[in-house]
Coordinates of C-alpha atoms in Angstrom, one line a residue:
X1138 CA -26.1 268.2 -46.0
X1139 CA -25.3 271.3 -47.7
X1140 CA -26.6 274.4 -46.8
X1141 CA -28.8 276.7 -49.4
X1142 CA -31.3 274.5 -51.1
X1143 CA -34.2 277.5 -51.1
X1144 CA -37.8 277.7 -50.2
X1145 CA -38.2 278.7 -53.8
X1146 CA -38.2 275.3 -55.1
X1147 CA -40.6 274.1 -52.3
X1148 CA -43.7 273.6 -54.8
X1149 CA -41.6 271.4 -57.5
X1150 CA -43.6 269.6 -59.9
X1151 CA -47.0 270.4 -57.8
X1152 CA -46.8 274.3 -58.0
X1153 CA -48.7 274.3 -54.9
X1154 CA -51.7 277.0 -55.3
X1155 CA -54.7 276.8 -53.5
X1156 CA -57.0 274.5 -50.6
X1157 CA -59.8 274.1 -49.3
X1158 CA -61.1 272.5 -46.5
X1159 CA -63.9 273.6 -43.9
X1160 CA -62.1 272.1 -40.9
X1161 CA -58.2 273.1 -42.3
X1162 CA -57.4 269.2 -42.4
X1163 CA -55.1 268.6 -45.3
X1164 CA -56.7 265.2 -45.7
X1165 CA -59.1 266.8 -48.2
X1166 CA -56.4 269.3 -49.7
X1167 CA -55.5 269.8 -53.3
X1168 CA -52.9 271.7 -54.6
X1169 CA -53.4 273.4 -58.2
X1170 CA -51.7 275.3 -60.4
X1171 CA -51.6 279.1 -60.1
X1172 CA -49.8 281.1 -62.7
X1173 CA -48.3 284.1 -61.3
X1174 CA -49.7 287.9 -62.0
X1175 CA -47.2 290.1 -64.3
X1176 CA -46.6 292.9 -61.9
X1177 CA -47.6 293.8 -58.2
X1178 CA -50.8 294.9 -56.9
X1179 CA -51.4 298.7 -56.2
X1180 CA -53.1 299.9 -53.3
X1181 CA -56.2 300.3 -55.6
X1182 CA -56.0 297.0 -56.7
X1183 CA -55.8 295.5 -53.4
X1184 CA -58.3 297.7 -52.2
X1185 CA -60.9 296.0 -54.9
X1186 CA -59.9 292.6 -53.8
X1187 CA -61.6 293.4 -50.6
X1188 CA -64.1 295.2 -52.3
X1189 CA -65.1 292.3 -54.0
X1190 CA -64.7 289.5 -51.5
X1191 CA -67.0 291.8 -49.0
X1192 CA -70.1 291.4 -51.8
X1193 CA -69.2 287.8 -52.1
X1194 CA -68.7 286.7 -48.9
X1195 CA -71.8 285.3 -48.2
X1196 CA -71.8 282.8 -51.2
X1197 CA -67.6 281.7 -50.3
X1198 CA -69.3 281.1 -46.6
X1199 CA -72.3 279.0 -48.3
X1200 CA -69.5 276.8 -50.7
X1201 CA -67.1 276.4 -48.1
X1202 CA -70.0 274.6 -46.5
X1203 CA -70.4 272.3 -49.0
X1204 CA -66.9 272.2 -49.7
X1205 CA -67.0 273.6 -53.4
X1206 CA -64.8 276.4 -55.0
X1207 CA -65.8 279.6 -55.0
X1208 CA -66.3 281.3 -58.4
X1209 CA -63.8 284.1 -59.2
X1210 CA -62.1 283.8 -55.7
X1211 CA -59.3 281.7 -57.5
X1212 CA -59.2 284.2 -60.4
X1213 CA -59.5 287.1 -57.8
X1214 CA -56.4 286.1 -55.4
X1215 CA -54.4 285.1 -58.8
X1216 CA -54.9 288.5 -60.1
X1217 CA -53.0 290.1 -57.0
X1218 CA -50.5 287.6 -57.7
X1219 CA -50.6 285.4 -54.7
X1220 CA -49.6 282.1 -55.9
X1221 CA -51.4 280.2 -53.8
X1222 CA -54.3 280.5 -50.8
X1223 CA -56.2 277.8 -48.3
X1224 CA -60.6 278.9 -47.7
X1225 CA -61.1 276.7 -44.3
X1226 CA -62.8 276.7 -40.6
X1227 CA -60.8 278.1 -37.5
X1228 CA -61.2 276.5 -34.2
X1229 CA -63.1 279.1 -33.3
X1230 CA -66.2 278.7 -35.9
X1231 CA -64.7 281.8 -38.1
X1232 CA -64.5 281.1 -41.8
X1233 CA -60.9 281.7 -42.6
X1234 CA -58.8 282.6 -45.7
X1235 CA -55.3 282.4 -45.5
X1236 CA -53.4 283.7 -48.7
X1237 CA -50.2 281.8 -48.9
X1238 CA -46.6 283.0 -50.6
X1239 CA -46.1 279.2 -50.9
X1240 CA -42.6 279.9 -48.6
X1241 CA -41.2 282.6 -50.5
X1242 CA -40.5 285.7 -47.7
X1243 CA -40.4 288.1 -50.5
X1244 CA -44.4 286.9 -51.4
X1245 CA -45.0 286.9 -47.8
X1246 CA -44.4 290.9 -47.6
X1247 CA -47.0 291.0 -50.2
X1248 CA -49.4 288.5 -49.0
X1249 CA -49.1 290.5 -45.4
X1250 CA -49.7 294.2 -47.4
X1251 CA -52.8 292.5 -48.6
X1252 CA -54.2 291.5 -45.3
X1253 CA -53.3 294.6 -43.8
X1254 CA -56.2 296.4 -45.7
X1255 CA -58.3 293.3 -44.8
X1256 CA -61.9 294.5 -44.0
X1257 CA -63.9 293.7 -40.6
X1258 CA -66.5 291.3 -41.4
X1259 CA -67.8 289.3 -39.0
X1260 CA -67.6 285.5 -39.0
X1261 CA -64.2 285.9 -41.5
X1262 CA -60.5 286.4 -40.2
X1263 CA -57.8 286.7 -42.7
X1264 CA -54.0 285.6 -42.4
X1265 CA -51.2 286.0 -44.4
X1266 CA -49.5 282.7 -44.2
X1267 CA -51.4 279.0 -44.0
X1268 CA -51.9 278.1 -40.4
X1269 CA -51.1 275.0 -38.5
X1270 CA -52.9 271.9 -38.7
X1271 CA -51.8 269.8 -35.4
X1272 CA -51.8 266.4 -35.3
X1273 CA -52.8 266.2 -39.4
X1274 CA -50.4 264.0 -42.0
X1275 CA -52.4 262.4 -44.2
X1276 CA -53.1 264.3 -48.0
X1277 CA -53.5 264.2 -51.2
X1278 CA -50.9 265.6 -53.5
X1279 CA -51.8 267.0 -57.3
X1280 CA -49.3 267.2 -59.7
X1281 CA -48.2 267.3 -63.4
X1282 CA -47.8 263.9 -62.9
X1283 CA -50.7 263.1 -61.1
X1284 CA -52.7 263.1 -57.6
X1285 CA -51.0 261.0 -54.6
X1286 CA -51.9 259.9 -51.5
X1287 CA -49.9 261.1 -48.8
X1288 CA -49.2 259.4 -45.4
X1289 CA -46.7 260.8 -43.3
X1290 CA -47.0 259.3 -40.0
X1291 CA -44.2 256.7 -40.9
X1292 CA -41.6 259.7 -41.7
X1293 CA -38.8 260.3 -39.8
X1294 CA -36.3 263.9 -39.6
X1295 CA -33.0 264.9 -39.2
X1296 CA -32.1 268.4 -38.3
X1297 CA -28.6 271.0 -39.3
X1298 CA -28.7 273.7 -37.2
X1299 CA -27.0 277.2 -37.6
X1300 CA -25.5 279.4 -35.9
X1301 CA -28.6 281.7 -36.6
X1302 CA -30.8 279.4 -35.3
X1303 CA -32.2 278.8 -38.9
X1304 CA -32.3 274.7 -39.5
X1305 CA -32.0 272.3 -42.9
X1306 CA -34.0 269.0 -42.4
X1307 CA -33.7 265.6 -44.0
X1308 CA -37.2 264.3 -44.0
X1309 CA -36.9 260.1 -44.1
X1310 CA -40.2 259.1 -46.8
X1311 CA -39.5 255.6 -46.8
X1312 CA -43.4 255.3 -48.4
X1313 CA -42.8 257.3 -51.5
X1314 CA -40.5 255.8 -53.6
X1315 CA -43.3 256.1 -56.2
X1316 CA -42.8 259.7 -56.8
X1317 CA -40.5 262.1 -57.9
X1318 CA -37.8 263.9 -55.9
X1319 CA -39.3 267.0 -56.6
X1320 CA -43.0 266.1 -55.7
X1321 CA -41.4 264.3 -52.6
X1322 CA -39.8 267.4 -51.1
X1323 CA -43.1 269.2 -52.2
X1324 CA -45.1 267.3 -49.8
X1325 CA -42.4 267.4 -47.1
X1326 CA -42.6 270.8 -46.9
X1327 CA -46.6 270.5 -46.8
X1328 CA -45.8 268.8 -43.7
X1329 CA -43.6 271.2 -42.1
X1330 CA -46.3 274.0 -42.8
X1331 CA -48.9 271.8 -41.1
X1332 CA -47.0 271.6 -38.3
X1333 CA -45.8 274.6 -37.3
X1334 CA -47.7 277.0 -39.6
X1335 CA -46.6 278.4 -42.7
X1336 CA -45.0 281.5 -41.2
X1337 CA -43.3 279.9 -38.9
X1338 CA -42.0 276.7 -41.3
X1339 CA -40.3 279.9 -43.5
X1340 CA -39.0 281.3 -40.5
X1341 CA -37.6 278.0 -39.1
X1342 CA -36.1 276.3 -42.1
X1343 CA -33.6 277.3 -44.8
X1344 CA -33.8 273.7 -46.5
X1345 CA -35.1 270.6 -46.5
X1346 CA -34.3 267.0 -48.4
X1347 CA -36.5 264.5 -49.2
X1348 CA -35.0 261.2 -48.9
X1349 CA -36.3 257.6 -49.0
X1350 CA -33.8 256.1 -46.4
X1351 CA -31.3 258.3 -44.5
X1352 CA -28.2 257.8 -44.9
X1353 CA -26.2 256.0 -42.6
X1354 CA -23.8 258.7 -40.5
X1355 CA -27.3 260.6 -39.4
X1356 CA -29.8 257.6 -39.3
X1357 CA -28.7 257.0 -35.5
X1358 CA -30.5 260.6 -35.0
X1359 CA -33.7 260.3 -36.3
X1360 CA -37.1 261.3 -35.1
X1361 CA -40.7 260.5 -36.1
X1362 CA -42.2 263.6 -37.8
X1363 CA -45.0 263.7 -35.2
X1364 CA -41.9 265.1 -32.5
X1365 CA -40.6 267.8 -34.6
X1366 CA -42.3 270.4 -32.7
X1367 CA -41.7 269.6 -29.4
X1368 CA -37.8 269.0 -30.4
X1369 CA -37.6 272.4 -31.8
X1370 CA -38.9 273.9 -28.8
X1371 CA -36.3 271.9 -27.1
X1372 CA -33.4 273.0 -29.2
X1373 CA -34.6 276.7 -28.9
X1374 CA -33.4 277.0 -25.3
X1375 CA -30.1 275.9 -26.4
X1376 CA -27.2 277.7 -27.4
X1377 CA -26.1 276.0 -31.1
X1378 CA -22.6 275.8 -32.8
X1379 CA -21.6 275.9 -35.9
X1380 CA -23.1 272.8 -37.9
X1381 CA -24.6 271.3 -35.1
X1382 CA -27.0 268.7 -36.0
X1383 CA -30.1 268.8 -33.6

C-alpha cells in the first residue's frame, strides 16, 4: 500500500455531516449532507453561535430526549462552516455536542477555536472532535446512493507503519460488496473514529483502504477490528522502521 491516500476523501459519496444519538451509539447514526459555509467564522460570529445555542438549549436537551433534530442547530453549525457535528449523552449524564471536521486537521483548528469560546452551561460539555464509542460497530450509512446497514464485527485490519509513528490501514469488509469503494472507505473510517475517537483516528492514520478480501502477501497479518486498539497501544512502545507493517 501506497502512502498518501488523505483524510480528505474520508466522507466519499456520504459527505458525512451530522448524528445524533442520546447514548453516542452509532447504531442509530445518520450521516447527511452538509454544504460547506463560503468563508470562516469571525469571532463575532462564533460568539453568536453560542449566543444562540445558550437560548436554545433547553429545547436541543428536550429533542435529544426524544431523539429528534433540533431546529436551526443544523443550519446554525453549517453557518460556521463545520461540516459535520454529533448531539449525544456522555457517560456521565452530560448532554454533549461534538462539532466534527469530518478528519480534516485544517477543520479541526476551526472546530477547536469554536469550542474554545464554548459557554459554561450546566448539564452540556462541548468537544471539538466526535468521541469514542467502545465496543460499537454496527450503523447505518446514508448516502447519494442510499442508506446501508453497517456491521463491522466480521472486519479484519492490516497496519503500514511509519517512521513518524503515523499508520495506513487496510480494513478487510468481506460483507460489503454491495456498496461502493468510496461509501465502503467512508464507513471504515466511521469505524476508526468510534474506536479511538475522532481526534485521535486523525492523529493516528494517514490512510486507509477499504477492501473486500486482502490480498494475499498481508492476509497472514490480519486482525479482527475489535483488537485495533489494544494493538496500537502495543506498537506504541515499539520503536518502528521504515515501512514496517504492524
Amino acid at each position: 500500500m501506497s502512502r498518501g491516500r488523505h483524510r480528505a476523501s474520508r466522507t466519499g459519496n456520504a459527505t458525512a455531516a451530522k448524528r445524533i444519538s442520546t447514548t453516542h451509539v452509532l447504531k442509530s447514526a445518520k450521516m447527511i449532507v452538509t454544504p460547506m459555509a463560503s468563508r470562516l467564522p469571525s469571532e463575532t460570529d462564533i460568539k453568536h453561535f453560542w449566543e444562540w445555542f445558550e437560548s436554545a438549549a433547553a429545547r436541543i436537551s428536550d429533542s435529544l430526549a426524544s431523539g429528534d433534530e433540533p431546529d436551526g442547530l443544523a443550519a446554525q453549525v453549517e453557518a460556521l462552516g463545520v461540516p459535520g457535528w454529533e448531539l449525544g449523552g456522555g457517560a456521565d449524564g452530560e448532554a454533549v455536542l461534538a462539532l466534527s471536521p469530518e478528519g480534516d486537521p485544517d477543520v479541526w483548528t476551526l472546530t477547536q477555536r469554536i469550542v474554545a469560546f464554548a459557554p459554561h452551561l450546566p448539564g452540556w460539555s462541548f468537544l471539538a472532535a466526535r468521541p469514542c464509542k467502545p465496543g460499537v460497530f454496527e450503523f447505518s450509512l446514508s448516502t447519494n446512493d442510499g442508506e446501508y446497514g453497517i456491521d463491522a464485527r466480521p472486519w479484519n485490519y492490516v497496519l503500514f507503519r511509519y517512521p513518524d509513528s503515523m499508520f495506513d490501514i487496510v480494513v478487510e469488509q468481506t460483507n460489503l460488496s454491495s456498496i461502493s469503494a468510496e461509501n465502503r472507505e467512508c464507513a471504515a473510517w466511521m469505524v476508526l473514529d468510534s474506536i479511538l475517537g475522532e481526534e485521535q483516528s486523525m492523529l493516528t492514520f494517514s490512510g486507509v483502504e477499504a477492501v473486500e478480501s486482502l490480498p494475499a502477501d498481508v492476509a497472514p497479518r490480519r486482525s479482527p477490528i475489535a483488537c485495533l486498539k489494544q494493538h496500537l497501544a502495543v506498537l506504541d512502545t515499539e520503536v518502528p522502521e521504515n515501512g514496517d507493517r504492524g
